[in-house]
mmCIF file of C-alpha atoms in Angstrom:
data_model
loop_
_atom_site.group_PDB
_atom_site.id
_atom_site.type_symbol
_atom_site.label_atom_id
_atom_site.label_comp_id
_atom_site.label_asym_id
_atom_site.label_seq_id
_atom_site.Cartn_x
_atom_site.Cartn_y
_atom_site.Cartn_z
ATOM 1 C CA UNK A 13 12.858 -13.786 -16.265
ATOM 2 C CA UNK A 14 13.046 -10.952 -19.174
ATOM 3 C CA UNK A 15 10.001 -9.981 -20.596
ATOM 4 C CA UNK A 16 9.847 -9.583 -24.110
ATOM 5 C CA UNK A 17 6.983 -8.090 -26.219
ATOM 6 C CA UNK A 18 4.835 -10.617 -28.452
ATOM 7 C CA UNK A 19 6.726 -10.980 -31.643
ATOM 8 C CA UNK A 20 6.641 -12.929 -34.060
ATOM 9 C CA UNK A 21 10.722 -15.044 -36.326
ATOM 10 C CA UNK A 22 10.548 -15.238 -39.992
ATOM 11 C CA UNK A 23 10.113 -18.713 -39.914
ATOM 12 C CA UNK A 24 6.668 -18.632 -37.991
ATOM 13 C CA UNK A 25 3.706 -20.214 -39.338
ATOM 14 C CA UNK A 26 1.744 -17.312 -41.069
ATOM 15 C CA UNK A 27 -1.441 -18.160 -38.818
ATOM 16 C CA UNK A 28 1.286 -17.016 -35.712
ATOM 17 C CA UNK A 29 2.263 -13.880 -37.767
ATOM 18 C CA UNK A 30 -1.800 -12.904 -38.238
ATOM 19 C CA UNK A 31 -2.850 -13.601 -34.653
ATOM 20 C CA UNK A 32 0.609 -11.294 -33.419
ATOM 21 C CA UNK A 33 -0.486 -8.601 -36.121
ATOM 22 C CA UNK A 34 -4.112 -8.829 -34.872
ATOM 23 C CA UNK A 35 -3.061 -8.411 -31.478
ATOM 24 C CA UNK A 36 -0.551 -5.635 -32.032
ATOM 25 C CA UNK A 37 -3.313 -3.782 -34.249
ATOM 26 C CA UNK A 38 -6.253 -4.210 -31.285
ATOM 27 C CA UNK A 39 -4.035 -2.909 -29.061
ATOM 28 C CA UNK A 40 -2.984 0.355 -30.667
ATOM 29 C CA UNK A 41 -6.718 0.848 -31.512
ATOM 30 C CA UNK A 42 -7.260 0.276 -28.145
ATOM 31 C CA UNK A 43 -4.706 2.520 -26.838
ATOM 32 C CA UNK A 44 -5.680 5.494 -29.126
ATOM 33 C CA UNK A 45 -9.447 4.906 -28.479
ATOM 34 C CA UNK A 46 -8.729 5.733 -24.793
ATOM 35 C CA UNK A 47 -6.542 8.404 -25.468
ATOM 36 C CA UNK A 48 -9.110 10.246 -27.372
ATOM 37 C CA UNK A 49 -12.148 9.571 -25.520
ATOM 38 C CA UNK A 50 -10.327 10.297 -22.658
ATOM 39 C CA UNK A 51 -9.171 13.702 -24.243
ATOM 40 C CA UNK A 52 -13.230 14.263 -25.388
ATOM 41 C CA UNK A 53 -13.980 13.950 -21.472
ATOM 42 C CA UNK A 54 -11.305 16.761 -20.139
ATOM 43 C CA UNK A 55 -11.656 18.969 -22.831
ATOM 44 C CA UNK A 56 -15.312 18.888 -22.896
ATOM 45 C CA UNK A 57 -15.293 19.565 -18.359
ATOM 46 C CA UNK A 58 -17.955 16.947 -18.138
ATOM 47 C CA UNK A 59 -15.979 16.395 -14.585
ATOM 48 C CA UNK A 60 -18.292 18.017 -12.014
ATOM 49 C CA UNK A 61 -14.869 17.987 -9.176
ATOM 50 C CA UNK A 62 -11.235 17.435 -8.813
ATOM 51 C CA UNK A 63 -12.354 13.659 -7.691
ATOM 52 C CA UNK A 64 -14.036 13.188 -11.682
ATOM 53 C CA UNK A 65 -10.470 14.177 -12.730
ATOM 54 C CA UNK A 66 -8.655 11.763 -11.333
ATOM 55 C CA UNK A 67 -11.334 9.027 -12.051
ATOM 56 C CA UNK A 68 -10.528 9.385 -15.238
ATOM 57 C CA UNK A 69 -6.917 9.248 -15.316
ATOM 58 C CA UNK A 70 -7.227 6.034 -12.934
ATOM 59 C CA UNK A 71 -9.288 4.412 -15.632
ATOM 60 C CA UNK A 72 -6.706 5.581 -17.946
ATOM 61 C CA UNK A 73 -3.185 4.318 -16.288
ATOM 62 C CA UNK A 74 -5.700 1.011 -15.559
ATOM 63 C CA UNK A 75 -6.355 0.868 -19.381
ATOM 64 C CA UNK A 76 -2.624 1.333 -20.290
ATOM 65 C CA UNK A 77 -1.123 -1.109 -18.029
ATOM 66 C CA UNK A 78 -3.794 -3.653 -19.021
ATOM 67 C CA UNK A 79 -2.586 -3.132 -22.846
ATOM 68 C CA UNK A 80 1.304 -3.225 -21.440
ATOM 69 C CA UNK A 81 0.511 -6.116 -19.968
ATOM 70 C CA UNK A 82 -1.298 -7.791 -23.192
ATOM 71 C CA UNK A 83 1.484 -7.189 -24.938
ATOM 72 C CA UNK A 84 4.067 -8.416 -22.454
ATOM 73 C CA UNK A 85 2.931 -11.755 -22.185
ATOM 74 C CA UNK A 86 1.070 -11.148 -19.163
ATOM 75 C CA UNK A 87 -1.044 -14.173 -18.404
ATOM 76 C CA UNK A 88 -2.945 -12.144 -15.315
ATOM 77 C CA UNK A 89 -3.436 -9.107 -18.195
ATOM 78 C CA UNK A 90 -4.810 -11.291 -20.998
ATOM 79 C CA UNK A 91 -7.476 -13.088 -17.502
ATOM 80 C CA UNK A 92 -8.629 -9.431 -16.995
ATOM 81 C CA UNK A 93 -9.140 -8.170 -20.361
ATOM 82 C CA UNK A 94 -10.964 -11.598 -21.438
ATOM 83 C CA UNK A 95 -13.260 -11.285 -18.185
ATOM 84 C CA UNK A 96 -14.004 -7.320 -19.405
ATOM 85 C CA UNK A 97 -14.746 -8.781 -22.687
ATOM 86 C CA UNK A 98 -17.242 -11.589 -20.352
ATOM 87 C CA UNK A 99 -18.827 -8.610 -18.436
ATOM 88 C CA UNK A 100 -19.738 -6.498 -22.340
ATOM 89 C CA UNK A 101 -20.892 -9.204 -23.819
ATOM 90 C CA UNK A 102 -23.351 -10.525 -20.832
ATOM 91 C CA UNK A 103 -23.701 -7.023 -19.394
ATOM 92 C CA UNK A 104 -27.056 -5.998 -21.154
ATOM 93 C CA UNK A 105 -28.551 -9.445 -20.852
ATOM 94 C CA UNK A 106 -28.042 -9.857 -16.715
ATOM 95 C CA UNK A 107 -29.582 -6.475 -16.415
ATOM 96 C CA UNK A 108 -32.655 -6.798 -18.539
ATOM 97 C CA UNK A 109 -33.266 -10.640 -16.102
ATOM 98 C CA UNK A 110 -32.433 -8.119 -12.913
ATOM 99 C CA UNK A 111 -34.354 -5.524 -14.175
ATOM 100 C CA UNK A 112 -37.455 -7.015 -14.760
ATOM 101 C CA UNK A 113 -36.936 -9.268 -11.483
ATOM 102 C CA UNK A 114 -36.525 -6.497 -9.208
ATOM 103 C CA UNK A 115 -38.069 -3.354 -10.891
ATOM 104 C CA UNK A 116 -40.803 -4.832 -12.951
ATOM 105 C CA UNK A 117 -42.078 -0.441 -13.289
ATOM 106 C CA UNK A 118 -38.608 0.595 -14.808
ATOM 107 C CA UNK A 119 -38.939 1.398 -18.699
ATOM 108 C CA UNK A 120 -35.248 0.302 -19.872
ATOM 109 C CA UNK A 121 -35.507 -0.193 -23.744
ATOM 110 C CA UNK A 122 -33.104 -3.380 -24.024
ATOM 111 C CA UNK A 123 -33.214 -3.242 -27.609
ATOM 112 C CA UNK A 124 -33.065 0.316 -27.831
ATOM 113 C CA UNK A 125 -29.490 0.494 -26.463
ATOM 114 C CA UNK A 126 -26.382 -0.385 -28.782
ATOM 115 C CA UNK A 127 -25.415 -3.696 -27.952
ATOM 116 C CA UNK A 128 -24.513 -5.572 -30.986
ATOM 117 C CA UNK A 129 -21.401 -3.831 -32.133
ATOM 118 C CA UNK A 130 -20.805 -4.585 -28.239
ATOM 119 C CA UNK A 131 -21.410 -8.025 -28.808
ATOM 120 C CA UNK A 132 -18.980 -8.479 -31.659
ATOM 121 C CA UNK A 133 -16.238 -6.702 -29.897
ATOM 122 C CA UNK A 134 -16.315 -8.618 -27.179
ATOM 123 C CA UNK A 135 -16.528 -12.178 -29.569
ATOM 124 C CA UNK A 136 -13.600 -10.841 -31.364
ATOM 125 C CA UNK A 137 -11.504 -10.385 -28.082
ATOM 126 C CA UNK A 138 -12.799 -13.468 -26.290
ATOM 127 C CA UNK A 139 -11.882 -15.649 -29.617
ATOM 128 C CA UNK A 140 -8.324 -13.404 -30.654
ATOM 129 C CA UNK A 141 -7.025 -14.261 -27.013
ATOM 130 C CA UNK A 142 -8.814 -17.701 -26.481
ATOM 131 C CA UNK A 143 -7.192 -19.749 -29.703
ATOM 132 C CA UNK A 144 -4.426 -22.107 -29.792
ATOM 133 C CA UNK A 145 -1.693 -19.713 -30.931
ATOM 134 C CA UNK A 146 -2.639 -16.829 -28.272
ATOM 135 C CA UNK A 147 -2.160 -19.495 -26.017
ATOM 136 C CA UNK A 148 0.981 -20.479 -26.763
ATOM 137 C CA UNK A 149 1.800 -16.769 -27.133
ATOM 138 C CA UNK A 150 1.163 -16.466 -23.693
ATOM 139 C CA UNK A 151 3.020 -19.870 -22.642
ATOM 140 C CA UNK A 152 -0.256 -20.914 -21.386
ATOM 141 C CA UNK A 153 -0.341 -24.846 -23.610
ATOM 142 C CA UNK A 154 -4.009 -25.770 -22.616
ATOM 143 C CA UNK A 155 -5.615 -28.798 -23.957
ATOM 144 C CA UNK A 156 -9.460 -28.509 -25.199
ATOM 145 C CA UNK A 157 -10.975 -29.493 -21.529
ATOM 146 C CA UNK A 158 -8.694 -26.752 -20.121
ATOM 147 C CA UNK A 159 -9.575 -24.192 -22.318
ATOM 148 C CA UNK A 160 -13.251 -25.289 -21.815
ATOM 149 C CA UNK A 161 -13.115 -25.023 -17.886
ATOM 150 C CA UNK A 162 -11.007 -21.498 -18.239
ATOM 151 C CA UNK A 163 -13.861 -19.573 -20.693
ATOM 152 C CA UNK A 164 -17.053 -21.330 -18.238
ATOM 153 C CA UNK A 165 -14.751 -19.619 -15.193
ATOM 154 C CA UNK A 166 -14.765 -16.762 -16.292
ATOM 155 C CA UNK A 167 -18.351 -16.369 -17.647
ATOM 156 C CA UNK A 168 -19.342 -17.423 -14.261
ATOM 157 C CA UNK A 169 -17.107 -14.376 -13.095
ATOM 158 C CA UNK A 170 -18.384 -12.117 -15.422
ATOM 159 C CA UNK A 171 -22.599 -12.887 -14.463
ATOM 160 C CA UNK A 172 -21.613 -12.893 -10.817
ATOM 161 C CA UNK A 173 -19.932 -9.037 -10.919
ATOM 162 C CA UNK A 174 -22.306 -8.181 -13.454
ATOM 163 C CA UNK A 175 -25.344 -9.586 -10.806
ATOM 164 C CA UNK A 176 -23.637 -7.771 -7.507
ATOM 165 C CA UNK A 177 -23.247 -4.379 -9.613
ATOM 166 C CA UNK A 178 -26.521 -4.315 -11.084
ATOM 167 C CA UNK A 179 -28.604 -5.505 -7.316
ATOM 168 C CA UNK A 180 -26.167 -3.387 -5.204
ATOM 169 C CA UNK A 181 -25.431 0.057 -7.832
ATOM 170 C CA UNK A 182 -27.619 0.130 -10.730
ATOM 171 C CA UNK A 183 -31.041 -0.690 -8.621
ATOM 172 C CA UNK A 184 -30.754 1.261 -6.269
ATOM 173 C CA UNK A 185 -30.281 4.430 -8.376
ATOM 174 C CA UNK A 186 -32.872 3.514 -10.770
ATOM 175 C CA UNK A 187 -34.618 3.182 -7.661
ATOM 176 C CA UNK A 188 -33.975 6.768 -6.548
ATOM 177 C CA UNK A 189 -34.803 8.153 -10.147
ATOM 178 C CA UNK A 190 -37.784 6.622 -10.304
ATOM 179 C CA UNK A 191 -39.080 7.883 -6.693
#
């Protein structure tokens, strides 16, 4: 089967034509946002070894073939970058509950950190490539129930990786900080 980027005929409905346009535009902005930040990070030898390096360009091919994949119709692409948009959006939330659960001493200002430009990103995603049209985009013809059962997956997904990280990473090196 030939894959073929998301496109849009000249006799689409015009709500087709904004939703390919929006996801054409997010992904370019998306693209050059990792370009440059990722740019910021070499140039600026924030990279303590040879090992930061290629973190970085990991992060980077992983970010590229993720947007590749967006725009090639890839079904497993559009799962991963929904669930990142999941794991933003819930992010500061399931580690202010773990937080205060687990280190009850640790001063983390949950208010004081930038979360609601994080929090309409991640709506914005979550709704551009959850709606009828993406769907069909994406030859993925879901009925309301469907749709329903897919977005409660993968918030469950999201608060369960967001959980193990926080208990197993973050805590333990807050831990060590605090010590």
């Amino acid at each position: 089967m030939k894959k073929v980027l998301i496109q849009f005929e000249k006799n689409n409905i015009i709500n087709k034509k904004i939703i390919v346009s929006i996801i054409w535009i997010f992904a370019l902005v998306t693209l050059a946002l990792l370009l440059v930040v990722t740019y910021q990070e070499l140039i600026a030898e924030q990279f303590q070894s040879t090992g930061s390096v290629v973190e970085i360009l990991v992060g980077v091919a992983i970010g590229v073939l993720l947007i590749s994949g967006l725009l090639l119709k890839s079904k497993t692409a559009r799962w991963i970058i929904i669930l990142i948009a999941y794991i933003a959006l819930l992010s500061p939330f399931v580690t202010y509950i773990m937080l205060h659960l687990f280190v009850p001493d640790a001063q983390e200002g949950f208010w004081e950190t930038f979360i609601i430009p994080n929090i309409i990103m991640s709506i914005f995603i979550i709704t551009l490539l959850s709606n009828r049209i993406s769907l069909r985009l994406y030859a993925l013809i879901k009925d309301r129930k469907a749709r329903i059962k897919e977005q409660i997956y993968l918030f469950f997904w999201a608060i369960i990786l967001i959980t193990l990280y926080t208990y197993y990473i973050s805590i333990p090196l807050l831990i060590k900080t605090i010590h």
